[in-house]
Amino acid sequence: MRHLPLALLATLALVQPAFAQDAATDSAIRTLGLSDTSIHPKRERHHGTTIDGRLPGGTRVEVELEGDGSVEEIEARDRQGFSPSAVESLIPAAVRGNASYPADAMFHKVELDDRDHIEIEGRSADGRLFEAEFARDGRLIEMDYD
C-alpha cells in the first residue's frame, strides 16, 4: 500500500501538463470567441498547440499557442483577413491608442513575439498592404507599406 501514493503522484505528474495545456487552449478559444475549432498539439507538448477555428466575424484562422498557452500568432486562412476588433483582447491598450495603429485595416496576421513586440500584417483601409511593429508599451517601431 505504501507504493500506491507514489504511483498515484507519478501518474498525476504526467497528466497535469496535459490538463494545463487543455485549460490554456480552452482559454484561448474563449478569449478569441473561436468556433468550429480543431486542436493540433505540436509534437513536443512544451512547444504549444495549433488551433484552427473561425472568429466571430466568420474568418477562418490558425492560432499558434506557446507552451504556456499564450497566443503566439493568429493568421487568417483567407485573403480577406479579420478586423482589429476580433483580436482586440490580444493587443495592449497602449498599442491600440497609438495614432499609427491601423484600426481601420483588415489584419492578415498578428504575431506576439518574445521580445515584447507585436507585429501586424494586413491591408489598410485604402487597400495598401502593410507591416507594422509595435512595442507593448505602444511605441511604433516600424511601419512599411507596399
JSON list of C-alpha atoms in Angstrom, two decimals:
[
{"chain": "A", "resi": 1, "resn": "MET", "atom": "CA", "xyz": [0.00, 0.00, 0.00]},
{"chain": "A", "resi": 2, "resn": "ARG", "atom": "CA", "xyz": [2.93, 2.37, 0.51]},
{"chain": "A", "resi": 3, "resn": "HIS", "atom": "CA", "xyz": [3.66, 2.35, -3.22]},
{"chain": "A", "resi": 4, "resn": "LEU", "atom": "CA", "xyz": [0.18, 3.40, -4.22]},
{"chain": "A", "resi": 5, "resn": "PRO", "atom": "CA", "xyz": [0.58, 7.06, -3.21]},
{"chain": "A", "resi": 6, "resn": "LEU", "atom": "CA", "xyz": [3.90, 7.27, -5.10]},
{"chain": "A", "resi": 7, "resn": "ALA", "atom": "CA", "xyz": [2.37, 5.66, -8.17]},
{"chain": "A", "resi": 8, "resn": "LEU", "atom": "CA", "xyz": [-0.59, 8.00, -7.96]},
{"chain": "A", "resi": 9, "resn": "LEU", "atom": "CA", "xyz": [1.71, 11.03, -7.63]},
{"chain": "A", "resi": 10, "resn": "ALA", "atom": "CA", "xyz": [3.76, 9.90, -10.60]},
{"chain": "A", "resi": 11, "resn": "THR", "atom": "CA", "xyz": [0.62, 9.49, -12.69]},
{"chain": "A", "resi": 12, "resn": "LEU", "atom": "CA", "xyz": [-0.67, 12.92, -11.68]},
{"chain": "A", "resi": 13, "resn": "ALA", "atom": "CA", "xyz": [2.68, 14.48, -12.52]},
{"chain": "A", "resi": 14, "resn": "LEU", "atom": "CA", "xyz": [2.40, 13.09, -16.05]},
{"chain": "A", "resi": 15, "resn": "VAL", "atom": "CA", "xyz": [-1.24, 14.06, -16.51]},
{"chain": "A", "resi": 16, "resn": "GLN", "atom": "CA", "xyz": [-1.02, 17.60, -15.07]},
{"chain": "A", "resi": 17, "resn": "PRO", "atom": "CA", "xyz": [0.83, 19.22, -18.01]},
{"chain": "A", "resi": 18, "resn": "ALA", "atom": "CA", "xyz": [-1.74, 17.82, -20.43]},
{"chain": "A", "resi": 19, "resn": "PHE", "atom": "CA", "xyz": [-4.56, 19.19, -18.29]},
{"chain": "A", "resi": 20, "resn": "ALA", "atom": "CA", "xyz": [-2.87, 22.59, -18.04]},
{"chain": "A", "resi": 21, "resn": "GLN", "atom": "CA", "xyz": [-2.44, 22.70, -21.82]},
{"chain": "A", "resi": 22, "resn": "ASP", "atom": "CA", "xyz": [-6.10, 21.85, -22.34]},
{"chain": "A", "resi": 23, "resn": "ALA", "atom": "CA", "xyz": [-7.16, 24.61, -19.93]},
{"chain": "A", "resi": 24, "resn": "ALA", "atom": "CA", "xyz": [-4.89, 27.10, -21.71]},
{"chain": "A", "resi": 25, "resn": "THR", "atom": "CA", "xyz": [-6.23, 26.01, -25.10]},
{"chain": "A", "resi": 26, "resn": "ASP", "atom": "CA", "xyz": [-9.81, 26.38, -23.87]},
{"chain": "A", "resi": 27, "resn": "SER", "atom": "CA", "xyz": [-8.96, 29.83, -22.52]},
{"chain": "A", "resi": 28, "resn": "ALA", "atom": "CA", "xyz": [-7.56, 30.96, -25.90]},
{"chain": "A", "resi": 29, "resn": "ILE", "atom": "CA", "xyz": [-10.66, 29.63, -27.68]},
{"chain": "A", "resi": 30, "resn": "ARG", "atom": "CA", "xyz": [-12.95, 31.53, -25.29]},
{"chain": "A", "resi": 31, "resn": "THR", "atom": "CA", "xyz": [-10.87, 34.73, -25.39]},
{"chain": "A", "resi": 32, "resn": "LEU", "atom": "CA", "xyz": [-10.98, 34.89, -29.18]},
{"chain": "A", "resi": 33, "resn": "GLY", "atom": "CA", "xyz": [-14.55, 33.59, -29.42]},
{"chain": "A", "resi": 34, "resn": "LEU", "atom": "CA", "xyz": [-13.47, 30.81, -31.79]},
{"chain": "A", "resi": 35, "resn": "SER", "atom": "CA", "xyz": [-15.98, 28.30, -33.17]},
{"chain": "A", "resi": 36, "resn": "ASP", "atom": "CA", "xyz": [-15.63, 25.26, -35.43]},
{"chain": "A", "resi": 37, "resn": "THR", "atom": "CA", "xyz": [-12.28, 24.51, -33.84]},
{"chain": "A", "resi": 38, "resn": "SER", "atom": "CA", "xyz": [-9.84, 21.69, -34.31]},
{"chain": "A", "resi": 39, "resn": "ILE", "atom": "CA", "xyz": [-6.86, 21.39, -31.99]},
{"chain": "A", "resi": 40, "resn": "HIS", "atom": "CA", "xyz": [-3.48, 20.05, -33.02]},
{"chain": "A", "resi": 41, "resn": "PRO", "atom": "CA", "xyz": [-0.88, 19.65, -30.25]},
{"chain": "A", "resi": 42, "resn": "LYS", "atom": "CA", "xyz": [2.62, 20.17, -31.53]},
{"chain": "A", "resi": 43, "resn": "ARG", "atom": "CA", "xyz": [5.00, 17.23, -31.50]},
{"chain": "A", "resi": 44, "resn": "GLU", "atom": "CA", "xyz": [6.61, 18.35, -28.24]},
{"chain": "A", "resi": 45, "resn": "ARG", "atom": "CA", "xyz": [3.92, 19.48, -25.79]},
{"chain": "A", "resi": 46, "resn": "HIS", "atom": "CA", "xyz": [6.12, 22.24, -24.39]},
{"chain": "A", "resi": 47, "resn": "HIS", "atom": "CA", "xyz": [6.18, 23.75, -27.90]},
{"chain": "A", "resi": 48, "resn": "GLY", "atom": "CA", "xyz": [2.46, 24.53, -27.72]},
{"chain": "A", "resi": 49, "resn": "THR", "atom": "CA", "xyz": [-0.63, 23.89, -29.76]},
{"chain": "A", "resi": 50, "resn": "THR", "atom": "CA", "xyz": [-2.18, 24.93, -33.05]},
{"chain": "A", "resi": 51, "resn": "ILE", "atom": "CA", "xyz": [-5.89, 25.75, -33.18]},
{"chain": "A", "resi": 52, "resn": "ASP", "atom": "CA", "xyz": [-7.81, 26.04, -36.43]},
{"chain": "A", "resi": 53, "resn": "GLY", "atom": "CA", "xyz": [-11.10, 27.86, -35.99]},
{"chain": "A", "resi": 54, "resn": "ARG", "atom": "CA", "xyz": [-13.48, 30.59, -37.01]},
{"chain": "A", "resi": 55, "resn": "LEU", "atom": "CA", "xyz": [-13.57, 34.08, -35.47]},
{"chain": "A", "resi": 56, "resn": "PRO", "atom": "CA", "xyz": [-16.97, 35.59, -34.58]},
{"chain": "A", "resi": 57, "resn": "GLY", "atom": "CA", "xyz": [-16.89, 37.57, -37.87]},
{"chain": "A", "resi": 58, "resn": "GLY", "atom": "CA", "xyz": [-16.60, 34.29, -39.81]},
{"chain": "A", "resi": 59, "resn": "THR", "atom": "CA", "xyz": [-12.92, 34.41, -40.80]},
{"chain": "A", "resi": 60, "resn": "ARG", "atom": "CA", "xyz": [-11.09, 31.10, -40.62]},
{"chain": "A", "resi": 61, "resn": "VAL", "atom": "CA", "xyz": [-7.85, 31.45, -38.69]},
{"chain": "A", "resi": 62, "resn": "GLU", "atom": "CA", "xyz": [-4.93, 29.45, -37.41]},
{"chain": "A", "resi": 63, "resn": "VAL", "atom": "CA", "xyz": [-3.84, 30.29, -33.87]},
{"chain": "A", "resi": 64, "resn": "GLU", "atom": "CA", "xyz": [-0.43, 29.22, -32.59]},
{"chain": "A", "resi": 65, "resn": "LEU", "atom": "CA", "xyz": [-0.09, 28.90, -28.82]},
{"chain": "A", "resi": 66, "resn": "GLU", "atom": "CA", "xyz": [3.16, 28.87, -26.88]},
{"chain": "A", "resi": 67, "resn": "GLY", "atom": "CA", "xyz": [3.85, 26.00, -24.48]},
{"chain": "A", "resi": 68, "resn": "ASP", "atom": "CA", "xyz": [2.44, 28.12, -21.64]},
{"chain": "A", "resi": 69, "resn": "GLY", "atom": "CA", "xyz": [-0.83, 28.63, -23.53]},
{"chain": "A", "resi": 70, "resn": "SER", "atom": "CA", "xyz": [-0.27, 32.26, -24.51]},
{"chain": "A", "resi": 71, "resn": "VAL", "atom": "CA", "xyz": [-1.11, 33.26, -28.08]},
{"chain": "A", "resi": 72, "resn": "GLU", "atom": "CA", "xyz": [2.00, 33.49, -30.23]},
{"chain": "A", "resi": 73, "resn": "GLU", "atom": "CA", "xyz": [0.33, 34.17, -33.58]},
{"chain": "A", "resi": 74, "resn": "ILE", "atom": "CA", "xyz": [-3.03, 34.38, -35.29]},
{"chain": "A", "resi": 75, "resn": "GLU", "atom": "CA", "xyz": [-3.24, 34.23, -39.06]},
{"chain": "A", "resi": 76, "resn": "ALA", "atom": "CA", "xyz": [-6.20, 34.42, -41.46]},
{"chain": "A", "resi": 77, "resn": "ARG", "atom": "CA", "xyz": [-6.72, 31.46, -43.77]},
{"chain": "A", "resi": 78, "resn": "ASP", "atom": "CA", "xyz": [-8.23, 33.66, -46.48]},
{"chain": "A", "resi": 79, "resn": "ARG", "atom": "CA", "xyz": [-7.21, 36.86, -48.28]},
{"chain": "A", "resi": 80, "resn": "GLN", "atom": "CA", "xyz": [-9.93, 38.97, -46.67]},
{"chain": "A", "resi": 81, "resn": "GLY", "atom": "CA", "xyz": [-8.42, 38.90, -43.19]},
{"chain": "A", "resi": 82, "resn": "PHE", "atom": "CA", "xyz": [-10.07, 39.88, -39.91]},
{"chain": "A", "resi": 83, "resn": "SER", "atom": "CA", "xyz": [-10.96, 43.13, -38.22]},
{"chain": "A", "resi": 84, "resn": "PRO", "atom": "CA", "xyz": [-8.77, 44.56, -35.46]},
{"chain": "A", "resi": 85, "resn": "SER", "atom": "CA", "xyz": [-11.73, 44.24, -33.07]},
{"chain": "A", "resi": 86, "resn": "ALA", "atom": "CA", "xyz": [-11.55, 40.43, -33.46]},
{"chain": "A", "resi": 87, "resn": "VAL", "atom": "CA", "xyz": [-8.14, 40.39, -31.75]},
{"chain": "A", "resi": 88, "resn": "GLU", "atom": "CA", "xyz": [-8.52, 43.43, -29.51]},
{"chain": "A", "resi": 89, "resn": "SER", "atom": "CA", "xyz": [-8.04, 41.25, -26.41]},
{"chain": "A", "resi": 90, "resn": "LEU", "atom": "CA", "xyz": [-4.51, 40.38, -27.62]},
{"chain": "A", "resi": 91, "resn": "ILE", "atom": "CA", "xyz": [-3.36, 43.94, -28.36]},
{"chain": "A", "resi": 92, "resn": "PRO", "atom": "CA", "xyz": [-2.35, 46.11, -25.39]},
{"chain": "A", "resi": 93, "resn": "ALA", "atom": "CA", "xyz": [-4.34, 49.34, -24.94]},
{"chain": "A", "resi": 94, "resn": "ALA", "atom": "CA", "xyz": [-1.12, 51.36, -25.35]},
{"chain": "A", "resi": 95, "resn": "VAL", "atom": "CA", "xyz": [-0.67, 49.93, -28.86]},
{"chain": "A", "resi": 96, "resn": "ARG", "atom": "CA", "xyz": [-4.33, 50.43, -29.79]},
{"chain": "A", "resi": 97, "resn": "GLY", "atom": "CA", "xyz": [-4.03, 54.03, -28.57]},
{"chain": "A", "resi": 98, "resn": "ASN", "atom": "CA", "xyz": [-1.08, 54.86, -30.84]},
{"chain": "A", "resi": 99, "resn": "ALA", "atom": "CA", "xyz": [-2.11, 57.19, -33.68]},
{"chain": "A", "resi": 100, "resn": "SER", "atom": "CA", "xyz": [-0.33, 54.86, -36.14]},
{"chain": "A", "resi": 101, "resn": "TYR", "atom": "CA", "xyz": [-2.30, 51.78, -35.06]},
{"chain": "A", "resi": 102, "resn": "PRO", "atom": "CA", "xyz": [-4.22, 50.62, -38.16]},
{"chain": "A", "resi": 103, "resn": "ALA", "atom": "CA", "xyz": [-7.64, 50.38, -36.50]},
{"chain": "A", "resi": 104, "resn": "ASP", "atom": "CA", "xyz": [-9.48, 50.70, -39.84]},
{"chain": "A", "resi": 105, "resn": "ALA", "atom": "CA", "xyz": [-7.43, 47.99, -41.60]},
{"chain": "A", "resi": 106, "resn": "MET", "atom": "CA", "xyz": [-8.06, 44.30, -42.12]},
{"chain": "A", "resi": 107, "resn": "PHE", "atom": "CA", "xyz": [-5.41, 42.16, -40.44]},
{"chain": "A", "resi": 108, "resn": "HIS", "atom": "CA", "xyz": [-3.95, 39.07, -42.05]},
{"chain": "A", "resi": 109, "resn": "LYS", "atom": "CA", "xyz": [-1.56, 38.17, -39.26]},
{"chain": "A", "resi": 110, "resn": "VAL", "atom": "CA", "xyz": [-0.75, 39.24, -35.71]},
{"chain": "A", "resi": 111, "resn": "GLU", "atom": "CA", "xyz": [2.39, 37.95, -34.05]},
{"chain": "A", "resi": 112, "resn": "LEU", "atom": "CA", "xyz": [3.15, 38.44, -30.37]},
{"chain": "A", "resi": 113, "resn": "ASP", "atom": "CA", "xyz": [6.83, 37.70, -30.07]},
{"chain": "A", "resi": 114, "resn": "ASP", "atom": "CA", "xyz": [9.02, 37.01, -27.07]},
{"chain": "A", "resi": 115, "resn": "ARG", "atom": "CA", "xyz": [10.84, 40.35, -27.41]},
{"chain": "A", "resi": 116, "resn": "ASP", "atom": "CA", "xyz": [7.67, 42.14, -26.23]},
{"chain": "A", "resi": 117, "resn": "HIS", "atom": "CA", "xyz": [6.93, 43.25, -29.78]},
{"chain": "A", "resi": 118, "resn": "ILE", "atom": "CA", "xyz": [3.68, 42.96, -31.69]},
{"chain": "A", "resi": 119, "resn": "GLU", "atom": "CA", "xyz": [3.86, 42.55, -35.45]},
{"chain": "A", "resi": 120, "resn": "ILE", "atom": "CA", "xyz": [0.80, 43.13, -37.59]},
{"chain": "A", "resi": 121, "resn": "GLU", "atom": "CA", "xyz": [0.38, 42.41, -41.29]},
{"chain": "A", "resi": 122, "resn": "GLY", "atom": "CA", "xyz": [-2.67, 43.41, -43.25]},
{"chain": "A", "resi": 123, "resn": "ARG", "atom": "CA", "xyz": [-4.35, 45.70, -45.74]},
{"chain": "A", "resi": 124, "resn": "SER", "atom": "CA", "xyz": [-5.03, 49.33, -44.91]},
{"chain": "A", "resi": 125, "resn": "ALA", "atom": "CA", "xyz": [-8.42, 50.96, -45.48]},
{"chain": "A", "resi": 126, "resn": "ASP", "atom": "CA", "xyz": [-7.08, 52.42, -48.75]},
{"chain": "A", "resi": 127, "resn": "GLY", "atom": "CA", "xyz": [-6.06, 48.94, -49.97]},
{"chain": "A", "resi": 128, "resn": "ARG", "atom": "CA", "xyz": [-2.30, 49.03, -49.39]},
{"chain": "A", "resi": 129, "resn": "LEU", "atom": "CA", "xyz": [-0.51, 46.07, -47.83]},
{"chain": "A", "resi": 130, "resn": "PHE", "atom": "CA", "xyz": [1.35, 46.98, -44.65]},
{"chain": "A", "resi": 131, "resn": "GLU", "atom": "CA", "xyz": [3.54, 45.55, -41.94]},
{"chain": "A", "resi": 132, "resn": "ALA", "atom": "CA", "xyz": [3.70, 47.28, -38.57]},
{"chain": "A", "resi": 133, "resn": "GLU", "atom": "CA", "xyz": [5.74, 46.55, -35.48]},
{"chain": "A", "resi": 134, "resn": "PHE", "atom": "CA", "xyz": [4.92, 47.99, -32.06]},
{"chain": "A", "resi": 135, "resn": "ALA", "atom": "CA", "xyz": [6.47, 47.63, -28.62]},
{"chain": "A", "resi": 136, "resn": "ARG", "atom": "CA", "xyz": [3.99, 46.52, -25.95]},
{"chain": "A", "resi": 137, "resn": "ASP", "atom": "CA", "xyz": [4.28, 49.98, -24.39]},
{"chain": "A", "resi": 138, "resn": "GLY", "atom": "CA", "xyz": [2.69, 51.43, -27.55]},
{"chain": "A", "resi": 139, "resn": "ARG", "atom": "CA", "xyz": [5.77, 52.76, -29.33]},
{"chain": "A", "resi": 140, "resn": "LEU", "atom": "CA", "xyz": [5.74, 52.33, -33.09]},
{"chain": "A", "resi": 141, "resn": "ILE", "atom": "CA", "xyz": [8.96, 50.58, -34.09]},
{"chain": "A", "resi": 142, "resn": "GLU", "atom": "CA", "xyz": [8.39, 50.26, -37.81]},
{"chain": "A", "resi": 143, "resn": "MET", "atom": "CA", "xyz": [5.63, 50.72, -40.39]},
{"chain": "A", "resi": 144, "resn": "ASP", "atom": "CA", "xyz": [6.08, 49.64, -44.00]},
{"chain": "A", "resi": 145, "resn": "TYR", "atom": "CA", "xyz": [3.62, 49.88, -46.88]},
{"chain": "A", "resi": 146, "resn": "ASP", "atom": "CA", "xyz": [3.81, 48.03, -50.20]}
]
